[in-house]
Tab-separated table of C-alpha atoms in Angstrom:
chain	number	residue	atom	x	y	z
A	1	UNK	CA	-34.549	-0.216	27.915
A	2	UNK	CA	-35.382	0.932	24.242
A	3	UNK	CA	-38.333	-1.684	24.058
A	4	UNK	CA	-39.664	-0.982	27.630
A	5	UNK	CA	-39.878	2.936	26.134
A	6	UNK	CA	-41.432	2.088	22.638
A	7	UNK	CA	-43.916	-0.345	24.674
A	8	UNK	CA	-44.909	3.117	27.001
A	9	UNK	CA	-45.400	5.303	24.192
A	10	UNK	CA	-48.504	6.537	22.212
A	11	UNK	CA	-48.193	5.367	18.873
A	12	UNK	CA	-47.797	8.442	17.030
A	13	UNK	CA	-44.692	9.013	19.672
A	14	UNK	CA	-43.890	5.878	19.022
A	15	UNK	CA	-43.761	6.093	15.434
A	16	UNK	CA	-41.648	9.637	15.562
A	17	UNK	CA	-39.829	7.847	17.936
A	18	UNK	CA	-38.746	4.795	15.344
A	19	UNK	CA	-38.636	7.670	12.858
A	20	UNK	CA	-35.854	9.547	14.210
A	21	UNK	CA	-33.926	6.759	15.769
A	22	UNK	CA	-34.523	5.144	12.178
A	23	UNK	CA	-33.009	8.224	10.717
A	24	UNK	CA	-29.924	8.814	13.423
A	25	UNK	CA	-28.799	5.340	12.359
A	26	UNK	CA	-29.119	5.652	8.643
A	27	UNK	CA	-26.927	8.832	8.763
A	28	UNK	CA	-24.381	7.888	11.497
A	29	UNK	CA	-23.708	4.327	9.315
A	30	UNK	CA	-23.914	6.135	6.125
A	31	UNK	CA	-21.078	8.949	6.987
A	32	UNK	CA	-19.115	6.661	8.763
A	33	UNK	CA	-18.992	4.765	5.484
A	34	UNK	CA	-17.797	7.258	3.732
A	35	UNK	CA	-15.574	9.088	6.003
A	36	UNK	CA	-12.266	7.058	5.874
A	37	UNK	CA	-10.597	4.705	2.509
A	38	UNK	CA	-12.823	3.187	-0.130
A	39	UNK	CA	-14.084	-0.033	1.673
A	40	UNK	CA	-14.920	-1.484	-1.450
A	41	UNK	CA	-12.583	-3.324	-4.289
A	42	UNK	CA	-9.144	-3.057	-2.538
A	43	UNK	CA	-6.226	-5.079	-4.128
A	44	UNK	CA	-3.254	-5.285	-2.217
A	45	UNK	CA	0.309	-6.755	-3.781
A	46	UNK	CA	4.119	-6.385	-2.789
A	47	UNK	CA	3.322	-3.574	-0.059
A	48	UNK	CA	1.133	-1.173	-2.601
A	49	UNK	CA	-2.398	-1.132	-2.524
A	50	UNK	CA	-4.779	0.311	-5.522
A	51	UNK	CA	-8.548	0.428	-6.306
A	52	UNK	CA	-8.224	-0.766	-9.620
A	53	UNK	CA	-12.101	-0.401	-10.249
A	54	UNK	CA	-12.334	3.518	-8.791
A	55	UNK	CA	-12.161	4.851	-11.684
A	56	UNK	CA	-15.026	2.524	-13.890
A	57	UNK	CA	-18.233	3.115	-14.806
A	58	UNK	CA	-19.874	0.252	-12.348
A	59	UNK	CA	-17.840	1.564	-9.730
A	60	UNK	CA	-19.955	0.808	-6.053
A	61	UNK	CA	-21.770	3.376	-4.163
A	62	UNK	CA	-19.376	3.686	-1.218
A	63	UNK	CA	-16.484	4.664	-3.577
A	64	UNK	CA	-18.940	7.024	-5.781
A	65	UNK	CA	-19.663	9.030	-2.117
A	66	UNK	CA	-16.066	9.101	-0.738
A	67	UNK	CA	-15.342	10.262	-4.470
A	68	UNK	CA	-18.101	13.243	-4.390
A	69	UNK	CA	-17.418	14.173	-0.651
A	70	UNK	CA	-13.317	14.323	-1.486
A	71	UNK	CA	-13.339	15.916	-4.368
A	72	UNK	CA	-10.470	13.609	-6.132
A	73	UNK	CA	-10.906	12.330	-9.642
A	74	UNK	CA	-9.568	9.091	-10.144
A	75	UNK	CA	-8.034	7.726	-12.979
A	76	UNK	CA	-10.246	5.921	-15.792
A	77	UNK	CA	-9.613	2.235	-16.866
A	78	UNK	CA	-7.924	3.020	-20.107
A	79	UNK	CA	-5.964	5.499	-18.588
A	80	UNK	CA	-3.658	4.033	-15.513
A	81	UNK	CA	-3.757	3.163	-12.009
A	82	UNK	CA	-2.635	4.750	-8.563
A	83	UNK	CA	-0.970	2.657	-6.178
A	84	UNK	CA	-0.816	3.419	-2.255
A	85	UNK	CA	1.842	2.649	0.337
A	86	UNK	CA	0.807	3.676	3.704
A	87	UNK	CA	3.533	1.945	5.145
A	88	UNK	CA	7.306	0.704	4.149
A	89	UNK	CA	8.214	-3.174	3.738
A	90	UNK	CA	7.650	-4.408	7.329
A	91	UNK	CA	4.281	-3.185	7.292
A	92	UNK	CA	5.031	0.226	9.804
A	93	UNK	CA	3.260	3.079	9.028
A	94	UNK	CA	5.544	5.978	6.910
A	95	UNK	CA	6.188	9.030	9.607
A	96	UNK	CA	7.920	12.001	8.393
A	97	UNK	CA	10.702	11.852	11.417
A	98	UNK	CA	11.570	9.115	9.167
A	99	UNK	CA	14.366	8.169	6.784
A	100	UNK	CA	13.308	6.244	4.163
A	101	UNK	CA	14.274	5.289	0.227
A	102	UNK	CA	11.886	4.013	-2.325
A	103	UNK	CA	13.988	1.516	-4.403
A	104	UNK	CA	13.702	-0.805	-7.591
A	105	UNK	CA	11.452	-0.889	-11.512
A	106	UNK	CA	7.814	0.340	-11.935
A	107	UNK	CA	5.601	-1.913	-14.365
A	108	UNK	CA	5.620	-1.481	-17.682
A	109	UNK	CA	3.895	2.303	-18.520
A	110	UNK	CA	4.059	5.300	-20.719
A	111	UNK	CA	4.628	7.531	-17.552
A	112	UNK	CA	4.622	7.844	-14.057
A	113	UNK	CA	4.234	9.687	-10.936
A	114	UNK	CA	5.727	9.039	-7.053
A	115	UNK	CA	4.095	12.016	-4.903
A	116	UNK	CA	3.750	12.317	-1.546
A	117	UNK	CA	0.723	13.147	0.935
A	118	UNK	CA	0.070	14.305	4.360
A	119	UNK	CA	-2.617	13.128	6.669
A	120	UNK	CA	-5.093	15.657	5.382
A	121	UNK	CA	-4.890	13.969	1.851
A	122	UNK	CA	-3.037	16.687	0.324
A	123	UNK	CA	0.702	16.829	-1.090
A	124	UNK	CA	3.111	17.737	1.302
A	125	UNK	CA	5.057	20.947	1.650
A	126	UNK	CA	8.038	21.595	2.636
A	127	UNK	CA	10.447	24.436	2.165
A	128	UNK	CA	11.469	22.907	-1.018
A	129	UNK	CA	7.841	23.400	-1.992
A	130	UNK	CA	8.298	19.948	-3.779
A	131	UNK	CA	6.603	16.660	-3.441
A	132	UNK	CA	7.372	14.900	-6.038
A	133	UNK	CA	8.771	13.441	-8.618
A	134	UNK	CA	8.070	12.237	-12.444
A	135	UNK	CA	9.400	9.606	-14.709
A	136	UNK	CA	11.284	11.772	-16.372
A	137	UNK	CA	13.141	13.809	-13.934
A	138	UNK	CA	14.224	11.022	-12.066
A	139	UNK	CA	18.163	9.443	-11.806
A	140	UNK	CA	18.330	5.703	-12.709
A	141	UNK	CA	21.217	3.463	-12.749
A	142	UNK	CA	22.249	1.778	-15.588
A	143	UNK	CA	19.766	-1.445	-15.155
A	144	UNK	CA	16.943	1.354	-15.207
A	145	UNK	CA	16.497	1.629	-11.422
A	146	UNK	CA	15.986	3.867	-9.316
A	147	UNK	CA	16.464	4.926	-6.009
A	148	UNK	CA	14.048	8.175	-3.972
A	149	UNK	CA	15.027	9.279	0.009
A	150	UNK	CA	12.342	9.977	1.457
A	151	UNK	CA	14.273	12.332	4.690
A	152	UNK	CA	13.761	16.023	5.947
A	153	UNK	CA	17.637	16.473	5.838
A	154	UNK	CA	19.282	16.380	2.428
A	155	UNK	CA	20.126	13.305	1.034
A	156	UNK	CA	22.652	12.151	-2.374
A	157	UNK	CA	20.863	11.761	-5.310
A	158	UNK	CA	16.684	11.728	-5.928
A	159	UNK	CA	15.309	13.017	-2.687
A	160	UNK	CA	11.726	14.355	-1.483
A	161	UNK	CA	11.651	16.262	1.549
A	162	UNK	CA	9.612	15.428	4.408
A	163	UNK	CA	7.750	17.388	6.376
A	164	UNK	CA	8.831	17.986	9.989
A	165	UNK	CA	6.163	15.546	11.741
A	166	UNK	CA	2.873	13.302	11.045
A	167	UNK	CA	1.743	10.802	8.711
A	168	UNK	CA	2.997	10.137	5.040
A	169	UNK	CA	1.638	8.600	2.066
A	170	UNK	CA	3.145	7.674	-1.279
A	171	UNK	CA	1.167	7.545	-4.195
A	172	UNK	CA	2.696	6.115	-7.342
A	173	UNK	CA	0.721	6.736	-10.291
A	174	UNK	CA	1.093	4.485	-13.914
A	175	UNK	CA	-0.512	5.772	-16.619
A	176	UNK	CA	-0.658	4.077	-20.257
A	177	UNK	CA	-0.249	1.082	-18.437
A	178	UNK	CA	-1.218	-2.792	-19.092
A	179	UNK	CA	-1.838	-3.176	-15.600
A	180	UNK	CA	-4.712	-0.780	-15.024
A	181	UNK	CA	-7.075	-3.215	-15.159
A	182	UNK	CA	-5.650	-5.874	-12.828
A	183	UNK	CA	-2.622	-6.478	-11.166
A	184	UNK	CA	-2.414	-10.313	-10.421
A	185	UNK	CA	-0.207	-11.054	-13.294
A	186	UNK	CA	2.878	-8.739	-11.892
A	187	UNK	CA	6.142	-10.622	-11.192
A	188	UNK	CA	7.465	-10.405	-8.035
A	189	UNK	CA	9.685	-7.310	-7.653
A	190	UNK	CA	8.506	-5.476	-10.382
A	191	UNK	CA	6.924	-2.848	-8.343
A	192	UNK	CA	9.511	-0.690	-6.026
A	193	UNK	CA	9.931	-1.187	-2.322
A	194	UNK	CA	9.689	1.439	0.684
A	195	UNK	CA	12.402	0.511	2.937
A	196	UNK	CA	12.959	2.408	6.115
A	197	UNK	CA	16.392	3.366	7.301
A	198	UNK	CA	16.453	5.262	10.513
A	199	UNK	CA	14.291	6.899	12.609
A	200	UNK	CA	15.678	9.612	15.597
């Protein structure tokens, strides 16, 4: 249908024509490239996923728009690396009406940070107006792990709140770490797990 149209145009209508349906594509493939998670440079390993390259100076154009358009600053090279779980250790997506507890050792790092997000990319509130927790604050055992419940009813030891309903996300950030730059050489288990442990 398109080619019997072009073919009964003028060609200046022809050529505004190719112009503008030129232009609708270009747009519509270039937002919807940029709308959702960095397509680019994804490394995925025991249920975490990171970018370790978002925050470089040859980082790709995809990332460089999502960056701009969001508003987030990642973290550079020499500084650490975020890691991601959208979903707990049999691969479900995390939903608030959840229970769930984030369990084991981080790598090696001078610090870190376990926050969680909503759907809307922004930390979660609750009425504990907490939605997170540092490397510092948090209870270990005598091994030097730790448990975090992840529930909206109170729970024994570290615990986040959760918000009544939607998505979650769980962002564990290393910084003054070895691994920033790649995370192939991690041992098994030496990043924590996101088990669930009841839903209503």
């Amino acid at each position: 249908m398109v080619l019997a149209l072009s073919r009964s145009l003028p060609p200046l209508a022809y050529a505004l024509y190719s112009l503008a349906l030129a232009l609708i594509l270009g747009l519509g493939t270039a937002y919807w490239s940029v709308r959702g998670t960095y397509p680019l440079g994804r490394t995925q390993t025991q249920g975490w996923t990171a970018f370790p390259k978002l925050g470089a100076r040859d980082v790709d154009p995809y990332a460089r728009a999502i960056l701009a358009r969001t508003g987030d600053i990642p973290l550079g090279l020499g500084e650490g690396i975020a890691l991601l779980a959208e979903a707990d250790s049999e691969g479900r997506a995390l939903d608030a009406a959840c229970r769930y507890r984030i369990s084991g050792i981080t790598p090696v790092a001078r610090f870190w940070t376990l926050t969680l997000y909503g759907p809307d990319g922004r930390p979660v509130r609750t009425e504990l107006e907490r939605s997170g927790f540092t490397s510092a604050e948090v209870v270990r055992d005598a091994e030097g792990h730790f448990e975090i419940a992840l529930a909206r009813l109170p729970q024994a030891g570290n615990w986040l709140q959760t918000p009544a309903q939607g998505r979650l996300r769980a962002i564990l950030r290393l910084y003054d770490t070895p691994v920033a730059g790649s995370l192939s050489w991690l041992d098994p288990g030496s990043l924590p797990t996101v088990r669930r442990e009841g839903c209503p």
